[in-house]
mmCIF file of C-alpha atoms in Angstrom:
data_model
loop_
_atom_site.group_PDB
_atom_site.id
_atom_site.type_symbol
_atom_site.label_atom_id
_atom_site.label_comp_id
_atom_site.label_asym_id
_atom_site.label_seq_id
_atom_site.Cartn_x
_atom_site.Cartn_y
_atom_site.Cartn_z
ATOM 1 C CA UNK A 891 -0.021 0.159 0.051
ATOM 2 C CA UNK A 892 1.258 3.565 -0.826
ATOM 3 C CA UNK A 893 0.233 6.755 -0.108
ATOM 4 C CA UNK A 894 1.145 10.433 -1.378
ATOM 5 C CA UNK A 895 -0.319 14.174 -0.642
ATOM 6 C CA UNK A 896 -1.682 16.568 1.945
ATOM 7 C CA UNK A 897 -1.475 14.570 5.317
ATOM 8 C CA UNK A 898 -1.540 17.598 7.575
ATOM 9 C CA UNK A 899 -5.039 16.731 8.709
ATOM 10 C CA UNK A 900 -4.780 13.305 9.167
ATOM 11 C CA UNK A 901 -6.384 12.103 6.315
ATOM 12 C CA UNK A 902 -5.614 8.540 5.680
ATOM 13 C CA UNK A 903 -8.394 6.052 7.178
ATOM 14 C CA UNK A 904 -7.152 4.739 10.705
ATOM 15 C CA UNK A 905 -7.608 1.191 9.316
ATOM 16 C CA UNK A 906 -5.561 1.475 6.735
ATOM 17 C CA UNK A 907 -2.841 3.424 8.990
ATOM 18 C CA UNK A 908 -3.137 0.410 11.213
ATOM 19 C CA UNK A 909 -2.837 -2.192 8.708
ATOM 20 C CA UNK A 910 0.211 -0.362 6.819
ATOM 21 C CA UNK A 911 1.492 -0.478 10.547
ATOM 22 C CA UNK A 912 1.113 -4.059 11.369
ATOM 23 C CA UNK A 913 2.965 -4.988 7.872
ATOM 24 C CA UNK A 914 5.529 -3.278 8.487
ATOM 25 C CA UNK A 915 6.082 -4.510 11.949
ATOM 26 C CA UNK A 916 5.606 -8.052 11.146
ATOM 27 C CA UNK A 917 9.312 -7.760 9.598
ATOM 28 C CA UNK A 918 10.652 -7.286 13.225
ATOM 29 C CA UNK A 919 8.862 -9.706 15.549
ATOM 30 C CA UNK A 920 8.643 -13.782 15.922
ATOM 31 C CA UNK A 921 6.893 -15.288 13.514
ATOM 32 C CA UNK A 922 4.718 -16.735 15.873
ATOM 33 C CA UNK A 923 3.081 -13.204 16.416
ATOM 34 C CA UNK A 924 3.073 -12.915 13.050
ATOM 35 C CA UNK A 925 0.803 -15.485 12.822
ATOM 36 C CA UNK A 926 -1.520 -14.540 15.492
ATOM 37 C CA UNK A 927 -1.543 -11.321 13.814
ATOM 38 C CA UNK A 928 -2.573 -12.078 10.759
ATOM 39 C CA UNK A 929 -5.366 -14.164 12.019
ATOM 40 C CA UNK A 930 -6.658 -11.539 13.986
ATOM 41 C CA UNK A 931 -6.796 -9.232 10.445
ATOM 42 C CA UNK A 932 -7.874 -12.176 8.424
ATOM 43 C CA UNK A 933 -11.381 -12.225 11.300
ATOM 44 C CA UNK A 934 -12.196 -8.506 11.137
ATOM 45 C CA UNK A 935 -12.076 -8.579 7.248
ATOM 46 C CA UNK A 936 -14.089 -11.301 6.832
ATOM 47 C CA UNK A 937 -16.557 -9.642 9.735
ATOM 48 C CA UNK A 938 -16.539 -6.624 7.857
ATOM 49 C CA UNK A 939 -17.264 -8.108 4.577
ATOM 50 C CA UNK A 940 -20.476 -9.936 6.479
ATOM 51 C CA UNK A 941 -21.657 -7.378 7.752
ATOM 52 C CA UNK A 942 -21.811 -5.786 4.687
ATOM 53 C CA UNK A 943 -23.332 -8.371 2.844
ATOM 54 C CA UNK A 944 -26.552 -7.466 5.041
ATOM 55 C CA UNK A 945 -25.992 -3.755 6.185
ATOM 56 C CA UNK A 946 -25.134 -0.437 5.573
ATOM 57 C CA UNK A 947 -23.411 1.696 8.265
ATOM 58 C CA UNK A 948 -22.758 5.121 8.505
ATOM 59 C CA UNK A 949 -20.709 7.564 10.812
ATOM 60 C CA UNK A 950 -19.180 11.143 10.937
ATOM 61 C CA UNK A 951 -20.827 14.278 9.901
ATOM 62 C CA UNK A 952 -24.588 14.460 9.975
ATOM 63 C CA UNK A 953 -25.184 17.788 8.577
ATOM 64 C CA UNK A 954 -28.047 17.984 5.539
ATOM 65 C CA UNK A 955 -29.003 14.423 6.720
ATOM 66 C CA UNK A 956 -25.865 12.868 5.022
ATOM 67 C CA UNK A 957 -25.902 9.765 7.101
ATOM 68 C CA UNK A 958 -29.247 8.771 6.517
ATOM 69 C CA UNK A 959 -30.531 8.369 10.240
ATOM 70 C CA UNK A 960 -33.222 11.014 10.535
ATOM 71 C CA UNK A 961 -31.026 13.120 12.684
ATOM 72 C CA UNK A 962 -28.651 15.892 11.755
ATOM 73 C CA UNK A 963 -25.922 15.694 14.045
ATOM 74 C CA UNK A 964 -22.375 13.757 14.040
ATOM 75 C CA UNK A 965 -22.471 10.229 14.836
ATOM 76 C CA UNK A 966 -18.895 8.880 16.067
ATOM 77 C CA UNK A 967 -19.782 5.399 15.970
ATOM 78 C CA UNK A 968 -21.348 3.240 12.513
ATOM 79 C CA UNK A 969 -24.675 3.015 12.988
ATOM 80 C CA UNK A 970 -27.375 0.713 10.868
ATOM 81 C CA UNK A 971 -29.049 2.906 8.216
ATOM 82 C CA UNK A 972 -32.767 1.844 8.402
ATOM 83 C CA UNK A 973 -34.121 2.464 4.874
ATOM 84 C CA UNK A 974 -37.455 1.060 3.086
ATOM 85 C CA UNK A 975 -35.042 -0.948 0.919
ATOM 86 C CA UNK A 976 -36.227 -4.843 0.689
ATOM 87 C CA UNK A 977 -33.010 -7.347 0.290
ATOM 88 C CA UNK A 978 -29.554 -6.088 0.801
ATOM 89 C CA UNK A 979 -27.211 -3.413 -0.254
ATOM 90 C CA UNK A 980 -25.024 -4.457 -2.765
ATOM 91 C CA UNK A 981 -23.169 -1.047 -3.516
ATOM 92 C CA UNK A 982 -22.675 2.111 -1.949
ATOM 93 C CA UNK A 983 -20.709 5.773 -2.604
ATOM 94 C CA UNK A 984 -20.738 9.045 -0.752
ATOM 95 C CA UNK A 985 -19.815 12.599 -2.065
ATOM 96 C CA UNK A 986 -19.393 15.691 0.593
ATOM 97 C CA UNK A 987 -23.233 16.120 1.886
ATOM 98 C CA UNK A 988 -24.993 13.102 -0.393
ATOM 99 C CA UNK A 989 -24.911 9.482 -0.337
ATOM 100 C CA UNK A 990 -26.597 6.845 -2.120
ATOM 101 C CA UNK A 991 -26.903 3.237 -2.321
ATOM 102 C CA UNK A 992 -28.301 0.144 -4.641
ATOM 103 C CA UNK A 993 -30.104 -3.066 -3.494
ATOM 104 C CA UNK A 994 -29.610 -6.493 -5.076
ATOM 105 C CA UNK A 995 -32.198 -5.821 -7.328
ATOM 106 C CA UNK A 996 -31.137 -2.652 -8.728
ATOM 107 C CA UNK A 997 -33.185 0.300 -7.407
ATOM 108 C CA UNK A 998 -31.304 3.107 -6.115
ATOM 109 C CA UNK A 999 -31.964 4.913 -2.776
ATOM 110 C CA UNK A 1000 -30.483 8.536 -1.931
ATOM 111 C CA UNK A 1001 -30.727 11.024 0.925
ATOM 112 C CA UNK A 1002 -28.347 13.985 2.104
ATOM 113 C CA UNK A 1003 -27.894 17.948 1.099
ATOM 114 C CA UNK A 1004 -30.292 18.731 -2.080
ATOM 115 C CA UNK A 1005 -29.815 22.732 -2.650
ATOM 116 C CA UNK A 1006 -32.231 22.645 -5.476
ATOM 117 C CA UNK A 1007 -29.794 21.300 -8.282
ATOM 118 C CA UNK A 1008 -31.727 17.898 -7.961
ATOM 119 C CA UNK A 1009 -28.601 15.725 -7.216
ATOM 120 C CA UNK A 1010 -31.181 13.180 -4.870
ATOM 121 C CA UNK A 1011 -33.376 12.134 -8.290
ATOM 122 C CA UNK A 1012 -36.228 12.430 -6.185
ATOM 123 C CA UNK A 1013 -38.389 15.296 -7.922
ATOM 124 C CA UNK A 1014 -39.421 18.757 -7.059
ATOM 125 C CA UNK A 1015 -41.814 17.388 -4.498
ATOM 126 C CA UNK A 1016 -39.556 15.461 -2.688
ATOM 127 C CA UNK A 1017 -36.661 17.556 -1.350
ATOM 128 C CA UNK A 1018 -35.151 18.631 2.004
ATOM 129 C CA UNK A 1019 -36.857 17.597 4.819
ATOM 130 C CA UNK A 1020 -35.125 19.927 7.563
ATOM 131 C CA UNK A 1021 -32.240 22.206 7.192
ATOM 132 C CA UNK A 1022 -31.731 21.573 3.168
ATOM 133 C CA UNK A 1023 -31.277 18.188 3.561
ATOM 134 C CA UNK A 1024 -33.241 14.707 3.563
ATOM 135 C CA UNK A 1025 -32.402 12.161 6.360
ATOM 136 C CA UNK A 1026 -34.261 9.665 5.163
ATOM 137 C CA UNK A 1027 -33.132 7.246 2.097
ATOM 138 C CA UNK A 1028 -35.432 7.241 -0.768
ATOM 139 C CA UNK A 1029 -35.926 5.695 -3.731
ATOM 140 C CA UNK A 1030 -35.109 7.129 -6.821
ATOM 141 C CA UNK A 1031 -38.341 6.260 -8.936
ATOM 142 C CA UNK A 1032 -37.278 8.030 -11.936
ATOM 143 C CA UNK A 1033 -34.854 5.634 -12.799
ATOM 144 C CA UNK A 1034 -36.557 3.118 -15.435
ATOM 145 C CA UNK A 1035 -33.816 0.434 -15.515
ATOM 146 C CA UNK A 1036 -31.784 -1.525 -12.588
ATOM 147 C CA UNK A 1037 -28.732 -0.163 -12.011
ATOM 148 C CA UNK A 1038 -25.338 -1.842 -10.872
ATOM 149 C CA UNK A 1039 -23.185 1.369 -9.519
ATOM 150 C CA UNK A 1040 -23.594 4.560 -8.486
ATOM 151 C CA UNK A 1041 -20.951 7.433 -8.320
ATOM 152 C CA UNK A 1042 -21.911 10.644 -6.430
ATOM 153 C CA UNK A 1043 -20.324 14.057 -7.883
ATOM 154 C CA UNK A 1044 -20.137 17.075 -5.812
ATOM 155 C CA UNK A 1045 -23.049 18.408 -6.985
ATOM 156 C CA UNK A 1046 -24.525 15.406 -9.515
ATOM 157 C CA UNK A 1047 -25.505 11.781 -9.088
ATOM 158 C CA UNK A 1048 -24.136 9.202 -12.049
ATOM 159 C CA UNK A 1049 -25.389 5.369 -12.379
ATOM 160 C CA UNK A 1050 -24.204 2.447 -14.643
ATOM 161 C CA UNK A 1051 -26.968 0.113 -15.364
ATOM 162 C CA UNK A 1052 -27.020 -3.207 -15.744
ATOM 163 C CA UNK A 1053 -26.571 -2.830 -19.609
ATOM 164 C CA UNK A 1054 -23.810 -0.846 -19.213
ATOM 165 C CA UNK A 1055 -25.206 2.377 -20.171
ATOM 166 C CA UNK A 1056 -24.572 5.801 -18.102
ATOM 167 C CA UNK A 1057 -27.494 7.656 -16.873
ATOM 168 C CA UNK A 1058 -27.221 11.157 -14.558
ATOM 169 C CA UNK A 1059 -28.562 14.022 -12.842
ATOM 170 C CA UNK A 1060 -28.229 17.000 -10.725
ATOM 171 C CA UNK A 1061 -26.288 20.174 -11.539
ATOM 172 C CA UNK A 1062 -24.344 21.264 -14.433
ATOM 173 C CA UNK A 1063 -23.012 24.513 -14.560
ATOM 174 C CA UNK A 1064 -19.797 22.838 -15.587
ATOM 175 C CA UNK A 1065 -20.900 20.626 -18.005
ATOM 176 C CA UNK A 1066 -20.684 17.451 -15.495
ATOM 177 C CA UNK A 1067 -23.799 15.813 -17.367
ATOM 178 C CA UNK A 1068 -21.629 15.815 -20.429
ATOM 179 C CA UNK A 1069 -24.723 16.143 -22.579
ATOM 180 C CA UNK A 1070 -23.442 19.306 -24.458
ATOM 181 C CA UNK A 1071 -25.518 21.608 -22.428
ATOM 182 C CA UNK A 1072 -25.574 23.433 -18.861
ATOM 183 C CA UNK A 1073 -29.037 22.524 -18.107
ATOM 184 C CA UNK A 1074 -29.032 20.386 -15.331
ATOM 185 C CA UNK A 1075 -32.504 18.763 -13.307
ATOM 186 C CA UNK A 1076 -33.466 16.215 -10.741
ATOM 187 C CA UNK A 1077 -34.608 13.428 -14.040
ATOM 188 C CA UNK A 1078 -32.328 10.673 -14.752
ATOM 189 C CA UNK A 1079 -31.522 11.063 -18.349
ATOM 190 C CA UNK A 1080 -28.839 8.744 -20.273
ATOM 191 C CA UNK A 1081 -25.828 10.395 -21.708
ATOM 192 C CA UNK A 1082 -26.953 10.802 -25.537
ATOM 193 C CA UNK A 1083 -23.383 10.316 -27.236
ATOM 194 C CA UNK A 1084 -22.972 6.942 -25.213
ATOM 195 C CA UNK A 1085 -26.091 5.384 -25.765
ATOM 196 C CA UNK A 1086 -24.017 2.987 -28.228
ATOM 197 C CA UNK A 1087 -21.335 2.600 -26.013
ATOM 198 C CA UNK A 1088 -20.702 -0.381 -23.354
ATOM 199 C CA UNK A 1089 -19.469 1.211 -20.037
ATOM 200 C CA UNK A 1090 -18.082 -0.989 -17.189
ATOM 201 C CA UNK A 1091 -16.825 1.357 -14.368
ATOM 202 C CA UNK A 1092 -18.123 4.922 -13.535
ATOM 203 C CA UNK A 1093 -16.000 7.744 -11.240
ATOM 204 C CA UNK A 1094 -17.054 11.401 -10.424
ATOM 205 C CA UNK A 1095 -14.747 14.139 -9.108
ATOM 206 C CA UNK A 1096 -16.019 17.057 -7.754
ATOM 207 C CA UNK A 1097 -17.488 18.566 -11.027
ATOM 208 C CA UNK A 1098 -15.684 16.104 -13.531
ATOM 209 C CA UNK A 1099 -16.759 12.424 -14.384
ATOM 210 C CA UNK A 1100 -14.477 9.591 -15.918
ATOM 211 C CA UNK A 1101 -16.145 6.586 -17.622
ATOM 212 C CA UNK A 1102 -14.222 3.261 -18.312
ATOM 213 C CA UNK A 1103 -15.625 1.314 -22.074
ATOM 214 C CA UNK A 1104 -15.271 -2.127 -22.331
ATOM 215 C CA UNK A 1105 -12.432 -2.269 -24.616
ATOM 216 C CA UNK A 1106 -10.503 -0.013 -22.180
ATOM 217 C CA UNK A 1107 -10.522 3.430 -22.966
ATOM 218 C CA UNK A 1108 -11.257 6.339 -20.707
ATOM 219 C CA UNK A 1109 -13.595 9.083 -21.307
ATOM 220 C CA UNK A 1110 -13.850 12.248 -19.405
ATOM 221 C CA UNK A 1111 -15.950 15.618 -19.463
ATOM 222 C CA UNK A 1112 -17.113 18.393 -17.444
ATOM 223 C CA UNK A 1113 -15.004 20.907 -15.474
ATOM 224 C CA UNK A 1114 -11.370 20.717 -16.299
ATOM 225 C CA UNK A 1115 -9.522 23.955 -14.882
ATOM 226 C CA UNK A 1116 -7.120 21.825 -13.093
ATOM 227 C CA UNK A 1117 -6.340 19.755 -15.966
ATOM 228 C CA UNK A 1118 -8.068 16.640 -14.347
ATOM 229 C CA UNK A 1119 -9.868 15.579 -17.678
ATOM 230 C CA UNK A 1120 -6.380 14.555 -19.277
ATOM 231 C CA UNK A 1121 -6.896 16.332 -22.530
ATOM 232 C CA UNK A 1122 -3.811 18.035 -22.407
ATOM 233 C CA UNK A 1123 -5.854 21.510 -21.938
ATOM 234 C CA UNK A 1124 -7.748 23.239 -18.930
ATOM 235 C CA UNK A 1125 -10.958 23.589 -20.519
ATOM 236 C CA UNK A 1126 -13.995 22.236 -19.665
ATOM 237 C CA UNK A 1127 -15.261 19.538 -21.647
ATOM 238 C CA UNK A 1128 -19.087 19.615 -22.807
ATOM 239 C CA UNK A 1129 -19.477 15.981 -23.855
ATOM 240 C CA UNK A 1130 -17.535 12.764 -22.741
ATOM 241 C CA UNK A 1131 -13.822 12.455 -24.931
ATOM 242 C CA UNK A 1132 -11.739 9.670 -24.987
ATOM 243 C CA UNK A 1133 -8.288 10.558 -23.027
ATOM 244 C CA UNK A 1134 -5.709 10.417 -26.056
ATOM 245 C CA UNK A 1135 -2.857 10.042 -24.009
ATOM 246 C CA UNK A 1136 -4.382 6.571 -22.626
ATOM 247 C CA UNK A 1137 -5.299 5.333 -26.279
ATOM 248 C CA UNK A 1138 -1.876 2.856 -26.337
ATOM 249 C CA UNK A 1139 -2.769 1.598 -22.804
ATOM 250 C CA UNK A 1140 -5.547 -1.068 -22.078
ATOM 251 C CA UNK A 1141 -7.107 0.910 -18.640
ATOM 252 C CA UNK A 1142 -8.769 -1.714 -15.925
ATOM 253 C CA UNK A 1143 -9.811 0.955 -13.306
ATOM 254 C CA UNK A 1144 -10.159 4.256 -12.583
ATOM 255 C CA UNK A 1145 -10.944 7.083 -9.994
ATOM 256 C CA UNK A 1146 -11.361 10.311 -9.004
ATOM 257 C CA UNK A 1147 -10.376 12.859 -6.662
ATOM 258 C CA UNK A 1148 -12.064 16.359 -6.323
ATOM 259 C CA UNK A 1149 -10.096 17.713 -9.073
ATOM 260 C CA UNK A 1150 -7.246 15.024 -10.143
ATOM 261 C CA UNK A 1151 -7.514 11.519 -11.933
ATOM 262 C CA UNK A 1152 -6.548 8.255 -12.066
ATOM 263 C CA UNK A 1153 -6.228 4.841 -14.347
ATOM 264 C CA UNK A 1154 -4.721 1.698 -13.723
ATOM 265 C CA UNK A 1155 -3.744 -0.350 -16.400
ATOM 266 C CA UNK A 1156 -3.608 -4.033 -17.519
ATOM 267 C CA UNK A 1157 0.090 -4.612 -16.845
ATOM 268 C CA UNK A 1158 -0.318 -2.641 -13.293
ATOM 269 C CA UNK A 1159 0.548 1.009 -14.420
ATOM 270 C CA UNK A 1160 -0.704 3.695 -12.697
ATOM 271 C CA UNK A 1161 -1.657 6.903 -14.174
ATOM 272 C CA UNK A 1162 -2.119 10.078 -12.689
ATOM 273 C CA UNK A 1163 -3.077 13.827 -13.726
ATOM 274 C CA UNK A 1164 -5.230 17.191 -12.480
ATOM 275 C CA UNK A 1165 -4.457 19.192 -9.617
ATOM 276 C CA UNK A 1166 -0.965 19.024 -8.095
ATOM 277 C CA UNK A 1167 -0.611 21.327 -5.605
ATOM 278 C CA UNK A 1168 -0.522 19.275 -2.639
ATOM 279 C CA UNK A 1169 1.660 16.443 -4.557
ATOM 280 C CA UNK A 1170 -1.470 13.937 -4.416
ATOM 281 C CA UNK A 1171 -0.429 12.636 -8.384
ATOM 282 C CA UNK A 1172 2.839 11.325 -6.725
ATOM 283 C CA UNK A 1173 5.273 12.443 -8.951
ATOM 284 C CA UNK A 1174 7.988 15.153 -8.137
ATOM 285 C CA UNK A 1175 8.622 18.232 -9.940
ATOM 286 C CA UNK A 1176 5.184 18.172 -11.598
ATOM 287 C CA UNK A 1177 3.250 21.960 -12.203
ATOM 288 C CA UNK A 1178 0.027 22.633 -10.020
ATOM 289 C CA UNK A 1179 -1.724 21.939 -12.669
ATOM 290 C CA UNK A 1180 -1.138 18.846 -14.823
ATOM 291 C CA UNK A 1181 -3.377 18.205 -18.061
ATOM 292 C CA UNK A 1182 -2.057 15.105 -18.850
ATOM 293 C CA UNK A 1183 -1.816 11.844 -17.800
ATOM 294 C CA UNK A 1184 1.452 11.089 -16.091
ATOM 295 C CA UNK A 1185 2.495 7.159 -15.204
ATOM 296 C CA UNK A 1186 3.816 7.140 -11.158
ATOM 297 C CA UNK A 1187 6.985 5.384 -10.109
ATOM 298 C CA UNK A 1188 7.875 3.795 -6.682
ATOM 299 C CA UNK A 1189 10.514 4.303 -4.446
ATOM 300 C CA UNK A 1190 10.587 1.215 -3.258
ATOM 301 C CA UNK A 1191 11.730 -0.725 -7.111
ATOM 302 C CA UNK A 1192 15.400 -0.920 -5.651
ATOM 303 C CA UNK A 1193 14.337 -2.717 -2.519
ATOM 304 C CA UNK A 1194 15.162 -5.715 -4.017
ATOM 305 C CA UNK A 1195 11.393 -7.084 -3.831
ATOM 306 C CA UNK A 1196 10.876 -7.259 -7.649
ATOM 307 C CA UNK A 1197 8.619 -4.896 -10.095
ATOM 308 C CA UNK A 1198 5.249 -4.044 -8.710
ATOM 309 C CA UNK A 1199 1.758 -4.025 -10.105
ATOM 310 C CA UNK A 1200 -1.202 -1.417 -9.176
ATOM 311 C CA UNK A 1201 -4.372 -3.323 -8.089
ATOM 312 C CA UNK A 1202 -6.260 -0.238 -7.151
ATOM 313 C CA UNK A 1203 -6.421 3.301 -6.362
ATOM 314 C CA UNK A 1204 -8.416 5.679 -4.242
ATOM 315 C CA UNK A 1205 -7.895 9.351 -4.658
ATOM 316 C CA UNK A 1206 -9.289 12.090 -1.923
ATOM 317 C CA UNK A 1207 -9.239 16.240 -2.346
ATOM 318 C CA UNK A 1208 -5.406 16.642 -1.589
ATOM 319 C CA UNK A 1209 -4.081 13.142 -1.458
ATOM 320 C CA UNK A 1210 -3.933 9.584 -2.810
ATOM 321 C CA UNK A 1211 -3.361 5.946 -1.871
ATOM 322 C CA UNK A 1212 -3.024 2.613 -4.257
ATOM 323 C CA UNK A 1213 -2.898 -0.640 -3.235
ATOM 324 C CA UNK A 1214 0.583 -2.592 -4.846
ATOM 325 C CA UNK A 1215 1.467 -6.298 -5.341
ATOM 326 C CA UNK A 1216 4.812 -6.838 -5.450
ATOM 327 C CA UNK A 1217 6.514 -10.025 -7.249
ATOM 328 C CA UNK A 1218 9.237 -10.674 -4.533
ATOM 329 C CA UNK A 1219 6.873 -10.592 -1.445
#
């Protein structure tokens, strides 16, 4: 696991910190203690996975009803979200102040803040119930098809249907919806230019989005002033466009931060681009705005453990973290 970027506010998750500390200490302690620690970690992961199959829990800042607990204050400990859905929750997503969850049958539920931009997708008569937010998960009834994945942007929401089509709704002042205009709204609609393109993954930043096609191409659109679209400029992009700098790569995973983006290729390479002000792209010497994808190199390549392969990446507002597999481990 590797990380980079601004860290003064302890933005690295506590469990990630514990895990990385354990992995470092394993080399310094007797083998039997290593075995006990690994069993403990495996038990916690298995327990968490089993709980995730049956429930959806939230904790943290509860302003605008973002936690879905029918309250508007902070929650220090995880607590079950009691929604009206039937069956299990299989996918969740959050943004700054709104949240979404998909059931195993493909129904979408949203809650949290909606400032009139329609990001919750609930219609003109289903707005906030207190303080600018909706604290009770509500079904997005305007979606006519089952969905497989959801991504929450700063003021908009995007879903991927089970057939590989992309629908979105909400604010659109920076072309976040990719329809060629700045007309937003609460009603879910497909992106016209992508109706004949099969999408397999989606990701949203503050004001921009990425989509991964089934042939490994990356599309981007929306706000581009930090270079987060990867099109060699800082212009906004009105409709989804292929990132040509990655055209020779087969991308298998994408991620968005607030104003930066990332992609992983099928041979384990990591590319990042966008806002580099806080070194969140992991490449020394970059300008604050990096409009083209750059490959992230790792300082640990000379430690004798062999080459690395990046498996996953997560990007925050000012930092990033990736999961790396080493051939010598």
